[in-house]
Coordinates of N, CA and C in Angstrom, one line a residue:
X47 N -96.4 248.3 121.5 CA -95.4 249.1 120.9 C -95.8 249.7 119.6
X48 N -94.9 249.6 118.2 CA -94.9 250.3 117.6 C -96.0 249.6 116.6
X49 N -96.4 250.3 115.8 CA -97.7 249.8 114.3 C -97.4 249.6 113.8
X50 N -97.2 250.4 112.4 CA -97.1 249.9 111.1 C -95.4 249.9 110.7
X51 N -94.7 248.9 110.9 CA -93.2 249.3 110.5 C -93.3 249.5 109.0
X52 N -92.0 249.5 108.4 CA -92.4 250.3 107.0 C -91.9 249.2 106.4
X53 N -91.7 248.2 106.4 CA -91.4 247.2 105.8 C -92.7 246.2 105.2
X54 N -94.0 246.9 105.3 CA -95.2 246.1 104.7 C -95.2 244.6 105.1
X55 N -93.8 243.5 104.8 CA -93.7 242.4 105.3 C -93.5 242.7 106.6
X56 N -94.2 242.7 107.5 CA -94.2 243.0 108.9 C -93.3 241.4 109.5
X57 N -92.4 241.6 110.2 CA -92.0 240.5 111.5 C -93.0 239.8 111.9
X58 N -93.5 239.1 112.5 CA -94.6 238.6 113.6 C -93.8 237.8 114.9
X59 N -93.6 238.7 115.5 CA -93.4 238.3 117.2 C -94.1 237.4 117.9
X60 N -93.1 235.8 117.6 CA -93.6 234.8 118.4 C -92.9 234.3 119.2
X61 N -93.6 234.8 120.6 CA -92.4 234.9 121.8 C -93.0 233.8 122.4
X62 N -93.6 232.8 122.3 CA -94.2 231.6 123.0 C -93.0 231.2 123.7
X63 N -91.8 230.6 123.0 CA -90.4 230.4 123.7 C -89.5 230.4 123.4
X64 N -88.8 231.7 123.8 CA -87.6 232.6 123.7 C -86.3 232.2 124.1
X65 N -85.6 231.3 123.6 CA -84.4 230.9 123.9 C -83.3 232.2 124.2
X66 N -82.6 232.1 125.3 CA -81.4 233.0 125.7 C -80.2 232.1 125.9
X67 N -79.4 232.4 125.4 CA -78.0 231.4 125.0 C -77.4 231.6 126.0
X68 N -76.8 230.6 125.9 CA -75.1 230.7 127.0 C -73.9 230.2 126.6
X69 N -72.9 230.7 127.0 CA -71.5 229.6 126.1 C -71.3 230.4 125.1
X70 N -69.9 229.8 124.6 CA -69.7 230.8 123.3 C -68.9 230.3 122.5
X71 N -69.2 228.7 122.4 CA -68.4 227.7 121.2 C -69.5 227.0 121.1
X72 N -69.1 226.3 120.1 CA -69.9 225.4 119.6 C -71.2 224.6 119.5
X73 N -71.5 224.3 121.1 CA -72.6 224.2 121.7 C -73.4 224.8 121.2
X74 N -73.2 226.3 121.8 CA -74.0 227.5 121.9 C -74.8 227.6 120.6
X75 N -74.0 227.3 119.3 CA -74.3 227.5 117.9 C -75.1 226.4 117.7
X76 N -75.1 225.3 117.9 CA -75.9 223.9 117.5 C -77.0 224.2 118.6
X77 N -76.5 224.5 119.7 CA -78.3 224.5 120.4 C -79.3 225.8 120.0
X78 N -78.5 226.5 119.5 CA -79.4 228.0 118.9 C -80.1 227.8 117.8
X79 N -79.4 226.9 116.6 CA -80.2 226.1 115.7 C -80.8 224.9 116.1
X80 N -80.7 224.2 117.1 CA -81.8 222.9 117.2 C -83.2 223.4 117.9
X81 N -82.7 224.7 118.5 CA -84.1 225.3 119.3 C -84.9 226.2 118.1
X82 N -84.6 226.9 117.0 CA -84.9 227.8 116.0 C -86.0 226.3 115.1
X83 N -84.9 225.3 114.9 CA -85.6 225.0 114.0 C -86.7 223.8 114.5
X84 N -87.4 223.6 116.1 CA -88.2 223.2 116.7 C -89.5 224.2 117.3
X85 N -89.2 225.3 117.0 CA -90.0 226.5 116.8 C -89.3 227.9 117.5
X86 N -88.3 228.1 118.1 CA -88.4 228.7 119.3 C -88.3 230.3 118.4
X87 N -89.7 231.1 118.8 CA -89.6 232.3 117.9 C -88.5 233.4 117.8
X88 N -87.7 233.1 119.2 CA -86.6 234.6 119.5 C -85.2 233.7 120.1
X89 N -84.2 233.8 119.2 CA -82.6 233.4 119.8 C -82.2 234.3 120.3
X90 N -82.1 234.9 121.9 CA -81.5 236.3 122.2 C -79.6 235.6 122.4
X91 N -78.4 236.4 121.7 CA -77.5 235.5 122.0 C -76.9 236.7 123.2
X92 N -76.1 235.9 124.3 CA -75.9 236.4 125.5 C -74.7 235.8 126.1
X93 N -73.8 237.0 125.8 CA -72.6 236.5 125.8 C -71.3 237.6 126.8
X94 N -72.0 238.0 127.8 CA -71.7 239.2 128.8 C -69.8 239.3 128.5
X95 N -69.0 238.1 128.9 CA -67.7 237.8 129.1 C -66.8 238.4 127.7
X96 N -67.7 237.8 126.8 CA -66.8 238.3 125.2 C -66.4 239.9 125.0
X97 N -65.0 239.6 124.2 CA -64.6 240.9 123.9 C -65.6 241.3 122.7
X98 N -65.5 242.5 122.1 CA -66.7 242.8 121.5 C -66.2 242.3 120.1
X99 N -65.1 241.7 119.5 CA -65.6 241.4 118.3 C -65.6 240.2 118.2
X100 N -65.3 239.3 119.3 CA -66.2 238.1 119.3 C -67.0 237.6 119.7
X101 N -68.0 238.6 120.1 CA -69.1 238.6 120.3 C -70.0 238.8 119.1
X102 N -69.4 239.6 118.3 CA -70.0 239.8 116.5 C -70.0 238.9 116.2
X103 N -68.3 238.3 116.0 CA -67.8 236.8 115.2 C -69.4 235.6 116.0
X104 N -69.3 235.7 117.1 CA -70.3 234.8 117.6 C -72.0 234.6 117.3
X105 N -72.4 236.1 117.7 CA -73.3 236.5 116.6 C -74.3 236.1 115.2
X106 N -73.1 236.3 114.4 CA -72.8 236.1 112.8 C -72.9 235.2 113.2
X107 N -72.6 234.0 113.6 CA -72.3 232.4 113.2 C -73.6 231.6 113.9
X108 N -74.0 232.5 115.2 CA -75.5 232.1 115.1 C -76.5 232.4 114.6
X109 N -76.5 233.6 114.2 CA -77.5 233.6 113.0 C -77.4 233.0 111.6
X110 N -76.3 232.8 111.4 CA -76.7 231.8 110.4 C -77.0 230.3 110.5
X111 N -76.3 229.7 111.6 CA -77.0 228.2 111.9 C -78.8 228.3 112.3
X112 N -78.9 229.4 113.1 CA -80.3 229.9 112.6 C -81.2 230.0 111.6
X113 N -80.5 230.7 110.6 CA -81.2 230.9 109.3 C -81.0 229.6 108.5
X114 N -80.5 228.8 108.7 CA -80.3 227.2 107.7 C -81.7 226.5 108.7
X115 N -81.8 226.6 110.2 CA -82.7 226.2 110.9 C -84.0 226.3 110.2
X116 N -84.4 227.5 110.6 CA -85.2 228.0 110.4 C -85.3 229.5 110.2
X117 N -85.6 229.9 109.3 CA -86.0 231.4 108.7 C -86.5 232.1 109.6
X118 N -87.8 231.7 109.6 CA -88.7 233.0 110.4 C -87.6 233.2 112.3
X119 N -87.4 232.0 112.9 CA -86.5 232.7 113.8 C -86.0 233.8 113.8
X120 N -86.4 234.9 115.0 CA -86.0 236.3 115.0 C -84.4 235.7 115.8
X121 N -83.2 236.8 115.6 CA -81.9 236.7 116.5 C -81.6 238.1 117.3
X122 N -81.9 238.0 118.2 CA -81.2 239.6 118.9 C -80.5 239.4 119.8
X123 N -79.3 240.4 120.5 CA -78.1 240.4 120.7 C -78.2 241.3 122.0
X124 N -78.0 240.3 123.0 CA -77.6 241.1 124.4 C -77.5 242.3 124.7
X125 N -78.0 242.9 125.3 CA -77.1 244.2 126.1 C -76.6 245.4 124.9
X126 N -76.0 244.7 123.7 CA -75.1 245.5 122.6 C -75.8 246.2 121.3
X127 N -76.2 247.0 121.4 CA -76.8 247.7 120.3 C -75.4 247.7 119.0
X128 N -74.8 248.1 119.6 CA -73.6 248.5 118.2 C -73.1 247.2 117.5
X129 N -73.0 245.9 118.8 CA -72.7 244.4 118.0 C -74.2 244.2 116.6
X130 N -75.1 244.7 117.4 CA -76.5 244.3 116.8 C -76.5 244.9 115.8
X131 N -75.9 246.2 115.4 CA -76.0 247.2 114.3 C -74.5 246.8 113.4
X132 N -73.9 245.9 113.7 CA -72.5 245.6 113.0 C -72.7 244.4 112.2
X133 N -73.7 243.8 113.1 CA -74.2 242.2 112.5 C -74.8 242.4 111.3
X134 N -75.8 243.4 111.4 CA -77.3 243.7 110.5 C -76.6 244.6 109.2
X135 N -75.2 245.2 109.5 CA -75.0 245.9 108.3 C -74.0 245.0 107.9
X136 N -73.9 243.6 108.3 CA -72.9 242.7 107.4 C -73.4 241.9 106.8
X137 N -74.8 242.5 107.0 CA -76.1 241.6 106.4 C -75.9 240.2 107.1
X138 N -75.9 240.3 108.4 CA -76.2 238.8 109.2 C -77.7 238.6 109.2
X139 N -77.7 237.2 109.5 CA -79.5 237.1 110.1 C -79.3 237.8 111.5
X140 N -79.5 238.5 111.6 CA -79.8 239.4 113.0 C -80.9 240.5 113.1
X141 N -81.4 240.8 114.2 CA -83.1 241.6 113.8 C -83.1 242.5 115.0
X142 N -81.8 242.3 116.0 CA -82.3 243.6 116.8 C -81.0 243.2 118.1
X143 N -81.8 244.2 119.7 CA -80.6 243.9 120.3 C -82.1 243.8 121.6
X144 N -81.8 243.6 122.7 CA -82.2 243.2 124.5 C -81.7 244.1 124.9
X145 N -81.8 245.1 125.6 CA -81.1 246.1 126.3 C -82.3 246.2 127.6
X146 N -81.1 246.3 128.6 CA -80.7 246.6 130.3 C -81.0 248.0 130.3
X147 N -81.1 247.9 131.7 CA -81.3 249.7 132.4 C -79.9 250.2 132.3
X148 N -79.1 249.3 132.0 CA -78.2 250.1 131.9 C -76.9 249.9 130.5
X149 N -77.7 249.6 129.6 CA -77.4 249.7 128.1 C -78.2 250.8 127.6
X150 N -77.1 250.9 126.4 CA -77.6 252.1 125.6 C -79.2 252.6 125.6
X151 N -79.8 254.2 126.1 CA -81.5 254.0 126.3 C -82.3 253.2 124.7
X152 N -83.2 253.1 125.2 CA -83.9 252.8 124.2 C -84.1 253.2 123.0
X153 N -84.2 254.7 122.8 CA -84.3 255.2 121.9 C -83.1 256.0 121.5
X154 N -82.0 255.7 121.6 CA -81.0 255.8 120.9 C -80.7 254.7 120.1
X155 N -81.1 253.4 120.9 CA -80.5 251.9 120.2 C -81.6 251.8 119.2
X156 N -83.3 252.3 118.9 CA -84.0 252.6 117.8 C -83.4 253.3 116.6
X157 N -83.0 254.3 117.2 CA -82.6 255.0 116.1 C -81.2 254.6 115.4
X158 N -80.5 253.8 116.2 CA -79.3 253.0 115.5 C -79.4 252.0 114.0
X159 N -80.9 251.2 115.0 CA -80.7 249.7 114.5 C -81.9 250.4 113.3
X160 N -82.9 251.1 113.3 CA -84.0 251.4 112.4 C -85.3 251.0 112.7
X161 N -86.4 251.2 111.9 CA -87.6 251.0 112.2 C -88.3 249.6 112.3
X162 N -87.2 248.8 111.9 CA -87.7 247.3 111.1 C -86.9 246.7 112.7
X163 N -86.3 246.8 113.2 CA -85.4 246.1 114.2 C -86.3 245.7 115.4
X164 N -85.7 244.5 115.9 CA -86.6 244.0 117.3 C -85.9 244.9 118.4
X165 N -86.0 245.4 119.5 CA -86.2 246.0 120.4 C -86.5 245.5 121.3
X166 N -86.3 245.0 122.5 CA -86.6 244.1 123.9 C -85.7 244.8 125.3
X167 N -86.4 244.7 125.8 CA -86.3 245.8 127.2 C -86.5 245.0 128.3
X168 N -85.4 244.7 129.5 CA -85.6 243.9 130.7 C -86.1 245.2 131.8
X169 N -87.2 244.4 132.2 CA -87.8 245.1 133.7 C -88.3 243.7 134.7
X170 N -88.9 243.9 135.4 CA -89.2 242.9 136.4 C -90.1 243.5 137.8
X171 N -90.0 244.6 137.9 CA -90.9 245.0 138.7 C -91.8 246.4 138.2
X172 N -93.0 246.3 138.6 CA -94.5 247.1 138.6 C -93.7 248.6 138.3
X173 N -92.7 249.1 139.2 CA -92.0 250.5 138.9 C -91.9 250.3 137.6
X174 N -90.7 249.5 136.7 CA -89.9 248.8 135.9 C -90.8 249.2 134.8
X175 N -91.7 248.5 134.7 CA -92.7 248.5 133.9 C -92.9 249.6 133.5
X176 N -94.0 250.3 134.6 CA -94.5 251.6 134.3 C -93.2 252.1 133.6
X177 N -92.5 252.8 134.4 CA -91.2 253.4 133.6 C -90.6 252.9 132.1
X178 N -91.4 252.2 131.7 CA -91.1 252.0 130.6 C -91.8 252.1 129.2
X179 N -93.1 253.1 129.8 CA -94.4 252.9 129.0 C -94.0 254.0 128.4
X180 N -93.9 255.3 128.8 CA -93.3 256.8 127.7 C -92.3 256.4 126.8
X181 N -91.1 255.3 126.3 CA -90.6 255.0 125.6 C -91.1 253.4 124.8
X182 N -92.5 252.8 125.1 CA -93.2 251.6 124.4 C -92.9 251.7 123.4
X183 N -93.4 253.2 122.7 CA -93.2 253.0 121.2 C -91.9 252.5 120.6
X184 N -91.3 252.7 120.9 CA -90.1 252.4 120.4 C -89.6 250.9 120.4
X185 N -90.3 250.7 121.7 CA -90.2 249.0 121.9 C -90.8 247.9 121.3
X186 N -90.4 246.5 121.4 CA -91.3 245.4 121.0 C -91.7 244.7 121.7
X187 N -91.1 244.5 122.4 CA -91.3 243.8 124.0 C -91.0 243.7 125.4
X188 N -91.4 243.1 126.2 CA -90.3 243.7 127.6 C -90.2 242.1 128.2
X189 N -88.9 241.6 128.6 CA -88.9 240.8 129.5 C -89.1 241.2 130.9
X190 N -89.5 239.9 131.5 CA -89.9 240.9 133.3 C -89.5 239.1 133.9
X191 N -88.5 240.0 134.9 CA -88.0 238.8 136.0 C -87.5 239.3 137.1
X192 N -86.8 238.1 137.7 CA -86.8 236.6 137.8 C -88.1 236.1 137.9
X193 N -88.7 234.7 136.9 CA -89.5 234.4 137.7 C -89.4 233.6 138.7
X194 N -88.1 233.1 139.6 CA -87.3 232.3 140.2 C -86.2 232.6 140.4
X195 N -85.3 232.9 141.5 CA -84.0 232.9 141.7 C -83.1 232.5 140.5
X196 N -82.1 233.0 139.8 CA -81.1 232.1 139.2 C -79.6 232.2 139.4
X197 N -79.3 231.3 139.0 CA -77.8 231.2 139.5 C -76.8 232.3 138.2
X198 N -77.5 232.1 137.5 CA -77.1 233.0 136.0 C -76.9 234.6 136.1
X199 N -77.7 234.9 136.8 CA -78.1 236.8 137.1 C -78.7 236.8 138.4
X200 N -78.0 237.5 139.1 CA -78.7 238.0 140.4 C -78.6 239.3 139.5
X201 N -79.9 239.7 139.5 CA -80.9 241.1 139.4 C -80.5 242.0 140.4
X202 N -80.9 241.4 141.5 CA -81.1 241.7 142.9 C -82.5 242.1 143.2
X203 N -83.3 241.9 142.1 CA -84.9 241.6 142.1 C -85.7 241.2 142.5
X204 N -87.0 241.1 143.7 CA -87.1 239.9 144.0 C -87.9 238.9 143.3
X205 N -87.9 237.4 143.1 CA -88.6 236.5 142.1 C -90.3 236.9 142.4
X206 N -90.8 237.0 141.2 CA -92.3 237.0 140.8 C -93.0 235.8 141.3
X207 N -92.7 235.1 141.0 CA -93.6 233.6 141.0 C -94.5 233.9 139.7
X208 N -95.1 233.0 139.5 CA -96.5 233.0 138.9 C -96.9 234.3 139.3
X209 N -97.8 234.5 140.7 CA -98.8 235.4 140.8 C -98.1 236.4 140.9
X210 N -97.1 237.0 140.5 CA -96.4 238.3 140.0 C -96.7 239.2 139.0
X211 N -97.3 237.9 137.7 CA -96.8 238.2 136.2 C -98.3 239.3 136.1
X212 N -99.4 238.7 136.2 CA -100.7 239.5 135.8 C -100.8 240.8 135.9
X213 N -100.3 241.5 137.1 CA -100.2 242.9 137.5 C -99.4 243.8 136.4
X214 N -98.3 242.8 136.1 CA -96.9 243.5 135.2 C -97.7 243.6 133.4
X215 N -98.6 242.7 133.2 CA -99.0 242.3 132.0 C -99.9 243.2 131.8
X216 N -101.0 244.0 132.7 CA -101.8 244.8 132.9 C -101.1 246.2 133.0
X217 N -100.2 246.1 133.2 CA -99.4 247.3 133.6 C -98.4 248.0 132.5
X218 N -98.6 247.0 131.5 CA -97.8 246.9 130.0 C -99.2 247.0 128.5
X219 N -98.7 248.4 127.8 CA -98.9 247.8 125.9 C -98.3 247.0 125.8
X220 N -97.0 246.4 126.0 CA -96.6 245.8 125.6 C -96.5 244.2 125.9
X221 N -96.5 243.1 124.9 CA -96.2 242.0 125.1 C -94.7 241.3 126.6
X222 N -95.4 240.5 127.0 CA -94.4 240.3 128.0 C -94.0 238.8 128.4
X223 N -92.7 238.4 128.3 CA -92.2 237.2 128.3 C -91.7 236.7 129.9
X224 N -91.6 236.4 130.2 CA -91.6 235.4 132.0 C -90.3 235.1 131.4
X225 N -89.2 235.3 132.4 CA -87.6 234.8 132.4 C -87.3 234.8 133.8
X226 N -86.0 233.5 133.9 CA -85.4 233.4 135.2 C -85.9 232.0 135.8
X227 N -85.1 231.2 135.3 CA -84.8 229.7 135.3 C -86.8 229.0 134.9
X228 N -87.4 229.1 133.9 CA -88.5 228.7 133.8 C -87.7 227.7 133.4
X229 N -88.5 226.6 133.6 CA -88.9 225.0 133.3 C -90.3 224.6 132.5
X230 N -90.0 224.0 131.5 CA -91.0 223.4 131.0 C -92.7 223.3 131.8
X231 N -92.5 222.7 133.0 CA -93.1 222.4 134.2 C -94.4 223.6 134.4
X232 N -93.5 224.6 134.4 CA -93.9 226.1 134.9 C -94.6 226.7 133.8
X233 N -94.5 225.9 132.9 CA -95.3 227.1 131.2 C -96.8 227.1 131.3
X234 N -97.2 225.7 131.7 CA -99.1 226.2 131.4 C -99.4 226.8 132.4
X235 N -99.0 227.3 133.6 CA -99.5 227.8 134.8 C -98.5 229.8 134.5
X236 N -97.9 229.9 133.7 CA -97.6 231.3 133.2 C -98.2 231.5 132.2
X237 N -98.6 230.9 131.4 CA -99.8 231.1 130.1 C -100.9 231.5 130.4
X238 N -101.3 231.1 132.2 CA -102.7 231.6 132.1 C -102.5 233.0 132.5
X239 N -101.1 233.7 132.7 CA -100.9 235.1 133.5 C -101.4 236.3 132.3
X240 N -101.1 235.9 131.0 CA -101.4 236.7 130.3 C -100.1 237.3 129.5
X241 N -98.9 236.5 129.9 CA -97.6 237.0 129.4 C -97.8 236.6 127.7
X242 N -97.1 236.8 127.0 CA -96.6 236.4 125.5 C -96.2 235.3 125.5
X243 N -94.8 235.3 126.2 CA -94.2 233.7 126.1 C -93.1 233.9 127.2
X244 N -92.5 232.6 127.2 CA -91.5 232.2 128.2 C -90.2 232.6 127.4
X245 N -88.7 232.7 128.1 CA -87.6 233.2 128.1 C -87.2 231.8 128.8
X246 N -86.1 230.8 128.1 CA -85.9 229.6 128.7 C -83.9 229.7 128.8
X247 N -83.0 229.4 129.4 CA -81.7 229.6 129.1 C -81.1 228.1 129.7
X248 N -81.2 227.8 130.6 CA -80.3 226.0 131.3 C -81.3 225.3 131.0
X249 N -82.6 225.6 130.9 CA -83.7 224.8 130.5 C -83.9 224.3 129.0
X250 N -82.9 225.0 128.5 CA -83.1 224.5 127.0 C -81.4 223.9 127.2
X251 N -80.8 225.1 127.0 CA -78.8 225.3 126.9 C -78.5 223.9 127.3
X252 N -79.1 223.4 128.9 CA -78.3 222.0 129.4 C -79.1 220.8 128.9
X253 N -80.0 221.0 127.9 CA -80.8 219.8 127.6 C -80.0 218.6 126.8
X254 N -80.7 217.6 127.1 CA -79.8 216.7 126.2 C -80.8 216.7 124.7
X255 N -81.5 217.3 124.9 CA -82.6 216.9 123.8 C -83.3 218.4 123.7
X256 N -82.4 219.4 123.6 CA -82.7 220.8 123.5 C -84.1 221.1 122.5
X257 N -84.5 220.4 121.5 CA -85.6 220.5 120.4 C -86.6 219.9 121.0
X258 N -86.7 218.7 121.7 CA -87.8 218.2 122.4 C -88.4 219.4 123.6
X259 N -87.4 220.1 124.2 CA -88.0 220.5 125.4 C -88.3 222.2 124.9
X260 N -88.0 222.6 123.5 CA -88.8 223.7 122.9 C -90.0 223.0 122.1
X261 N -90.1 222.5 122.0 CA -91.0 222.0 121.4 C -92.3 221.6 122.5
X262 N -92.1 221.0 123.4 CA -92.9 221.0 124.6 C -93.4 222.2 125.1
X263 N -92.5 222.9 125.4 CA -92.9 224.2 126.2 C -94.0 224.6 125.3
X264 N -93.9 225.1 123.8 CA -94.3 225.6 122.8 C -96.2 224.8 123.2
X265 N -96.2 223.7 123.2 CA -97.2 222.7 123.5 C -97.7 223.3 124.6
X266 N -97.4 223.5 126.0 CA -97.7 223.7 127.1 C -98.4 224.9 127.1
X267 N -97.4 226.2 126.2 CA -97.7 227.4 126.7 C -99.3 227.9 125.8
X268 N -99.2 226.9 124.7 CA -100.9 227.0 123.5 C -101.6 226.3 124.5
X269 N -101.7 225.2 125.2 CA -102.8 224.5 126.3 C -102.7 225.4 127.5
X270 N -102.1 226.3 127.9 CA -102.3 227.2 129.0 C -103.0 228.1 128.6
X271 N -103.0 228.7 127.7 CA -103.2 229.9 127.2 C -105.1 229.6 126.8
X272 N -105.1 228.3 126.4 CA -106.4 228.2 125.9 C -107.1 227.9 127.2
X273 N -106.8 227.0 128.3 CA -107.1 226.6 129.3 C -108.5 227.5 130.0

């Protein structure tokens, strides 16, 4: 994606494991801070059902159990460029939005949020991809799924597996994160695909011990990667 943002303090995009939220009480808030502050580099919060200003209210209150977490944790915001541009001008911890093929284009939701904002783009297949390389610049990263059926999002995609990912990673500037029910299990054998990092949501969200099992993956996906 893009080079030099103009912020000199550059971001650093550590997508090793990318927590995606679910729920929209209280849980949601305590497991978005127990995963930030056991490393998890990206809190996307994802909250399809909410009306749109409690989805801000929601937002706002995760990025800040975030920012008490841990600092460097990036937060970006489902599907909604405008929640993500309401958050950031209320001076939330917020840093960008996730946009769909069928959310705001890319480079409208750039030119919203500014040059400093995170930017993440869902694709999942080889077309997906390509079709997404004339607007890279603009982007930070691309998720690419399912890596597995989920009960969460039918895509209508079909699942990658493992031997999916390498083609898509080759087929990308850009950094690329594995989503769609990963399991801990599954990280050192996607580490060796070449992706960035994993995208985790029931795998972290239903944990009883949500910090232990970012923290693992985190472990798994540096021993894959080196492997």
């Amino acid at each position: 994606g893009r080079e030099n943002r103009s912020g000199g303090d550059e971001m650093t995009l550590d997508l090793r494991c990318y927590l995606v939220t679910s729920g929209t009480d209280r849980h949601t808030v305590e497991t978005a801070a127990l995963a930030a502050g056991a490393g998890a580099g990206i809190v996307q919060v994802r909250a399809k059902t909410l009306a749109t200003r409690d989805l801000l209210s929601l937002v706002l209150r995760v990025g800040e159990a975030v920012r008490r977490a841990n600092p460097k944790t990036l937060v970006v915001v489902d599907d909604r460029a405008d929640v993500a541009w309401a958050a950031m001008r209320a001076r939330g911890n917020v840093h960008g939005v996730h946009l769909g093929v069928e959310d705001l284009p890319v480079r409208d939701a750039r030119a919203m949020l500014g040059p400093d904002a995170i930017v993440g783009y869902t694709t999942g297949t080889l077309d997906l991809v390509r079709s997404a390389e004339p607007f890279a610049d603009a982007l930070d990263y691309l998720g690419a799924g399912p890596f597995r059926p989920t009960p969460t999002k039918d895509s209508g995609r079909p699942p990658l597996g493992v031997e999916g990912y390498p083609a898509l990673v080759q087929a990308s500037s850009l950094p690329i994160v594995a989503i769609g029910d990963v399991q801990v299990d599954d990280v050192p054998a996607l580490a060796t695909t070449g992706v960035a990092g994993v995208a985790m949501v029931r795998a972290v969200m239903a944990a009883d011990d949500p910090a232990a099992v970012v923290t693992e993956a985190i472990k798994a996906f540096d021993r894959g990667r080196e492997g």
